[in-house]
mmCIF file of C-alpha atoms in Angstrom:
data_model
loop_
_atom_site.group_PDB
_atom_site.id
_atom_site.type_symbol
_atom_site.label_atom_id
_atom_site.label_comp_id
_atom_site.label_asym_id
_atom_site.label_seq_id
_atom_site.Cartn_x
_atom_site.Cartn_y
_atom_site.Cartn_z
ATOM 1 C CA UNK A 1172 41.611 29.036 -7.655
ATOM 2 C CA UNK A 1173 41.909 26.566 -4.832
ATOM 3 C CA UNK A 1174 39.087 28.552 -3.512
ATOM 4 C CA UNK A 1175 36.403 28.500 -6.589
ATOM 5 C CA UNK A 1176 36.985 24.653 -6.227
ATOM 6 C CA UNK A 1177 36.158 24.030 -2.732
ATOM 7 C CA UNK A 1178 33.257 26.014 -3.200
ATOM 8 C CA UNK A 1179 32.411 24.202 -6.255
ATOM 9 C CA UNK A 1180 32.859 20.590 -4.745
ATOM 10 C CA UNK A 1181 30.811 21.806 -1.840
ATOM 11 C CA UNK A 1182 28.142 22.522 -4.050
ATOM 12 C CA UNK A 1183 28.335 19.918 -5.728
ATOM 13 C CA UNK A 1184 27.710 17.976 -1.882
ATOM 14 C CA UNK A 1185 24.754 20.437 -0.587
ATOM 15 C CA UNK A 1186 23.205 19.994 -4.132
ATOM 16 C CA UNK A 1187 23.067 16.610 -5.384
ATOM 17 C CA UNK A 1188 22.224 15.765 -8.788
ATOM 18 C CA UNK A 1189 18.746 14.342 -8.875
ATOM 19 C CA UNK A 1190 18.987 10.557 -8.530
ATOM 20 C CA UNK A 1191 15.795 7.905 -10.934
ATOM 21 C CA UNK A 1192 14.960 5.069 -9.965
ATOM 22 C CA UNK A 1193 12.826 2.089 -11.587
ATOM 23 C CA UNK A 1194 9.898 0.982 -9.582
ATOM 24 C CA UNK A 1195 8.428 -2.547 -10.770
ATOM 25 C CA UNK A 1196 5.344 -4.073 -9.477
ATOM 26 C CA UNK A 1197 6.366 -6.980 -7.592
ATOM 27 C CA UNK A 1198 6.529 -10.960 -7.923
ATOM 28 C CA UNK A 1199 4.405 -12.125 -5.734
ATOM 29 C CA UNK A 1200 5.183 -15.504 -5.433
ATOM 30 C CA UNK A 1201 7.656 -14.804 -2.207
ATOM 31 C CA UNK A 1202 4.784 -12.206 -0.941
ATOM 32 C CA UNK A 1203 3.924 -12.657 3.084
ATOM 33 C CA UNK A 1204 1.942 -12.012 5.435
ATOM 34 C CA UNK A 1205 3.325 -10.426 8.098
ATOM 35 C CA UNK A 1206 0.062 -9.715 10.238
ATOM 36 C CA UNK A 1207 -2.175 -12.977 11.527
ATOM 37 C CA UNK A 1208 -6.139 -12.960 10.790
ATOM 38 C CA UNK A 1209 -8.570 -11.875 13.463
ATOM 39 C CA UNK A 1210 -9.893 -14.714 14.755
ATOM 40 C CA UNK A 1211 -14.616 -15.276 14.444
ATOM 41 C CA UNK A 1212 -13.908 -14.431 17.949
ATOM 42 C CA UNK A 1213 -12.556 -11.268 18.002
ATOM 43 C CA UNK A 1214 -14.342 -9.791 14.646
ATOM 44 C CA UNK A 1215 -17.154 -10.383 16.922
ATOM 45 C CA UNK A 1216 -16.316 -8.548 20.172
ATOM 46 C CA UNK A 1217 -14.647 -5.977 18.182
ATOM 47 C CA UNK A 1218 -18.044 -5.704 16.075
ATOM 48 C CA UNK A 1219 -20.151 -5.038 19.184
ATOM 49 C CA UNK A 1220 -17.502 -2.290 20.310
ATOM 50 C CA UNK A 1221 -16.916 -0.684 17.741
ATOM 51 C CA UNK A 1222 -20.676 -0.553 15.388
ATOM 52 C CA UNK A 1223 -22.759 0.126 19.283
ATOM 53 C CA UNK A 1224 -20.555 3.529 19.506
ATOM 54 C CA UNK A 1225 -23.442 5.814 18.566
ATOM 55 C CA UNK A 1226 -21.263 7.982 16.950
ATOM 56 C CA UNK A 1227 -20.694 5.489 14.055
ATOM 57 C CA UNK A 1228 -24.014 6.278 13.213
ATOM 58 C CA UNK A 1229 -23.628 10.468 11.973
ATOM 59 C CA UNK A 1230 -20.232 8.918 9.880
ATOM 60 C CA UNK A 1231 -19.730 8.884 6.254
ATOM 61 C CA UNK A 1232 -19.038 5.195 6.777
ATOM 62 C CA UNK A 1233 -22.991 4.197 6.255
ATOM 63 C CA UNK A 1234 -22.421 0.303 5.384
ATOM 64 C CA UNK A 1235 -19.893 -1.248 7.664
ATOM 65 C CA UNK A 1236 -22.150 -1.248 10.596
ATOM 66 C CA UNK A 1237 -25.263 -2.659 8.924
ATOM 67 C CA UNK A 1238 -24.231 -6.344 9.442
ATOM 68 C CA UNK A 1239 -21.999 -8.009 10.588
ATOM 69 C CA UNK A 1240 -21.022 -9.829 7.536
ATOM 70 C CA UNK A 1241 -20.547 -6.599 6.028
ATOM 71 C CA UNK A 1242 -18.216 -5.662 9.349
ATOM 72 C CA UNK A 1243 -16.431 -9.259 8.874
ATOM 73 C CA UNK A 1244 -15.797 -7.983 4.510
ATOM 74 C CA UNK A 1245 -14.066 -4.736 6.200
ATOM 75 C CA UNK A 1246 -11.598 -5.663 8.997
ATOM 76 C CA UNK A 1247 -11.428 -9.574 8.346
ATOM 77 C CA UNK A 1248 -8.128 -8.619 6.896
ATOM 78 C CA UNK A 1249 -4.047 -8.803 7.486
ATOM 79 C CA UNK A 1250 -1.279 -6.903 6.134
ATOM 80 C CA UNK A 1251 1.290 -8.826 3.244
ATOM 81 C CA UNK A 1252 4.136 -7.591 2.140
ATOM 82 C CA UNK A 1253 6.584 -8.090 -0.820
ATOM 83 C CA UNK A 1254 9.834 -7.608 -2.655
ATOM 84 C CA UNK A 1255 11.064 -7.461 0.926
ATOM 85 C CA UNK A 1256 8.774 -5.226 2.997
ATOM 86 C CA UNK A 1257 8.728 -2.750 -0.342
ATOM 87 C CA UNK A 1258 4.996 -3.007 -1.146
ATOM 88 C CA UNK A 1259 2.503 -3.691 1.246
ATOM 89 C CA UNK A 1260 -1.567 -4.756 1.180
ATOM 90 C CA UNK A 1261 -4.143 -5.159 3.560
ATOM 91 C CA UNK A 1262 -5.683 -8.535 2.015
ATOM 92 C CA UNK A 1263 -9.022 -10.114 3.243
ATOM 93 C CA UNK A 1264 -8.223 -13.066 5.254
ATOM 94 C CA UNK A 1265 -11.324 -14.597 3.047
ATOM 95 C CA UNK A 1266 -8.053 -15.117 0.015
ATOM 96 C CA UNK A 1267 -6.075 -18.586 -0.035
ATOM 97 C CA UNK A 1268 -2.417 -17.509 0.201
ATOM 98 C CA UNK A 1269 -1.669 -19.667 -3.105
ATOM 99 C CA UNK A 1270 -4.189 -17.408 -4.952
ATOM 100 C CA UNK A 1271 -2.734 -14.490 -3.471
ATOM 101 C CA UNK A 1272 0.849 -16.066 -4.302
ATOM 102 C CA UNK A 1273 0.146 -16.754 -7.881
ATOM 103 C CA UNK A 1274 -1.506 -13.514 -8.906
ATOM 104 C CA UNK A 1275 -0.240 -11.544 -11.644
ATOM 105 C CA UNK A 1276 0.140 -7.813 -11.995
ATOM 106 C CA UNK A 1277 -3.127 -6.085 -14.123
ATOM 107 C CA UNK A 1278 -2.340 -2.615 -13.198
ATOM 108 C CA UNK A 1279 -0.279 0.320 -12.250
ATOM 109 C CA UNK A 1280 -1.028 3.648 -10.850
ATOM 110 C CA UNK A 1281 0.642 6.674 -8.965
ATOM 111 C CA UNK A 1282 -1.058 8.892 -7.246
ATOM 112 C CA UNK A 1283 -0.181 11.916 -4.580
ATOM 113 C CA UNK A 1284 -1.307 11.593 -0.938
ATOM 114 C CA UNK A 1285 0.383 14.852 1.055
ATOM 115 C CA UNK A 1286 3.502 14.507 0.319
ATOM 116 C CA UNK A 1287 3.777 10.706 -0.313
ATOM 117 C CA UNK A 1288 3.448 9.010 -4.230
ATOM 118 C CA UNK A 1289 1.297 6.110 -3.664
ATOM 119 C CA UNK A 1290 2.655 3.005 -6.372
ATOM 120 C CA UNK A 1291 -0.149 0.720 -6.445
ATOM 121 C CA UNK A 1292 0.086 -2.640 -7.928
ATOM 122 C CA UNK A 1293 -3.025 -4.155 -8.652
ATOM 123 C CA UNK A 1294 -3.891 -8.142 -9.004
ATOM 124 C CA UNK A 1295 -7.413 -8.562 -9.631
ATOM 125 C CA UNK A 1296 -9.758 -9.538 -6.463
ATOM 126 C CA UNK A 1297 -9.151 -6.913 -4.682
ATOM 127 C CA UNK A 1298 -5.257 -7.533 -4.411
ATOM 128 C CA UNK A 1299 -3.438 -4.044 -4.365
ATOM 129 C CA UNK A 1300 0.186 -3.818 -3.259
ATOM 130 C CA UNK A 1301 1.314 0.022 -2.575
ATOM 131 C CA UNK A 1302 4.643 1.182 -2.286
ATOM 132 C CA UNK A 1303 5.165 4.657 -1.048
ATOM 133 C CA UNK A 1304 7.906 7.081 -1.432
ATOM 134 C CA UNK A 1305 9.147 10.861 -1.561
ATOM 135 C CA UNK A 1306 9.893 10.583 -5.257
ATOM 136 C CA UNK A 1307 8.181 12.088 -7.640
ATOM 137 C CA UNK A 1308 6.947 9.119 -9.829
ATOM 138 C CA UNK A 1309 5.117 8.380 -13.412
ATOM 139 C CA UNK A 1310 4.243 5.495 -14.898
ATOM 140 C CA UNK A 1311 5.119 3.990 -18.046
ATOM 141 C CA UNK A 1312 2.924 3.614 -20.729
ATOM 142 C CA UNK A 1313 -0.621 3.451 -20.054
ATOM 143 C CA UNK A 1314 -0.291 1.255 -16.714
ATOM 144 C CA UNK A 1315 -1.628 -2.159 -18.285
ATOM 145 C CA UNK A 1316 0.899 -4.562 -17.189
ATOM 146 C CA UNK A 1317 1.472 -6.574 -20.503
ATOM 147 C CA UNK A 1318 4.861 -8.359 -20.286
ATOM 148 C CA UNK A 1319 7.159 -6.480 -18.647
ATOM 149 C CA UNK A 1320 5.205 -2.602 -18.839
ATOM 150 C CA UNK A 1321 4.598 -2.361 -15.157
ATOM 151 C CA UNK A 1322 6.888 -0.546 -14.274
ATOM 152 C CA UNK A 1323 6.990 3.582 -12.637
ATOM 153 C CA UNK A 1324 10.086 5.681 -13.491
ATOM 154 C CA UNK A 1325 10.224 7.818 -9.806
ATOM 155 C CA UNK A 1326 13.046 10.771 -9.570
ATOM 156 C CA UNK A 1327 14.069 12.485 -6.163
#
């Protein structure tokens, strides 16, 4: 008997029960940015670097290299992060903070990349905070965020 139950609790240990957990798009009013902006200076030299390799011109990437304004759209950006270091963004530097602050969620969406579920969170302007886990997630409802519907339910 004493047997069956150590066997038992041990698989109980090597088999855990499958744990859910509640994924909600975050506040962003106590969002950061944890990256600083490229300086004019920089987007520059790094412009001339990296859109004279030749190779850039066989890529897939056809528009980045045209201009540099179109460069400066691309990599004049920093990374944010909220709900403490939970969700992250690459934002364009181009955004005032406040706006970015006082955006609201619009959107959810999960989606499978390898074997990561991608949580994105979007804001409108081209403000999308991911969160990425092992969990296998869905979202609930339709993923409009009206009131409080922006939400994922993710299980191990």
């Amino acid at each position: 008997m004493n047997r069956r139950f150590t066997a038992l609790a041990l698989g109980i240990v090597l088999h855990p029960l499958a744990s859910a957990a509640e994924i909600s798009c975050p506040d962003l009013g106590k969002a950061v940015q944890v990256a600083p902006c490229p300086s004019e200076e920089e987007l520059r030299y790094t412009f001339n670097g990296f859109c004279s390799d030749n190779s850039r011109l066989y890529a897939k990437d056809m528009d980045t290299c045209v201009s540099y304004q179109n460069y400066r759209q691309v990599k004049n950006i920093a990374l944010w992060e909220a709900a403490g270091g939970e969700f992250q963004a690459y934002l364009s530097c181009d955004l005032a903070p406040a706006a970015i602050q006082a955006a609201k969620a619009r959107g959810i969406a999960v989606s499978k990349v390898a074997k990561l579920t991608r949580v994105a969170c979007d804001y409108g302007d081209g403000i999308v905070f991911v969160h990425r886990t092992h969990a296998a997630c869905k979202v609930e409802g339709d993923g409009a965020c009206a009131g409080a519907a922006c939400k994922a339910d993710c299980k191990d």
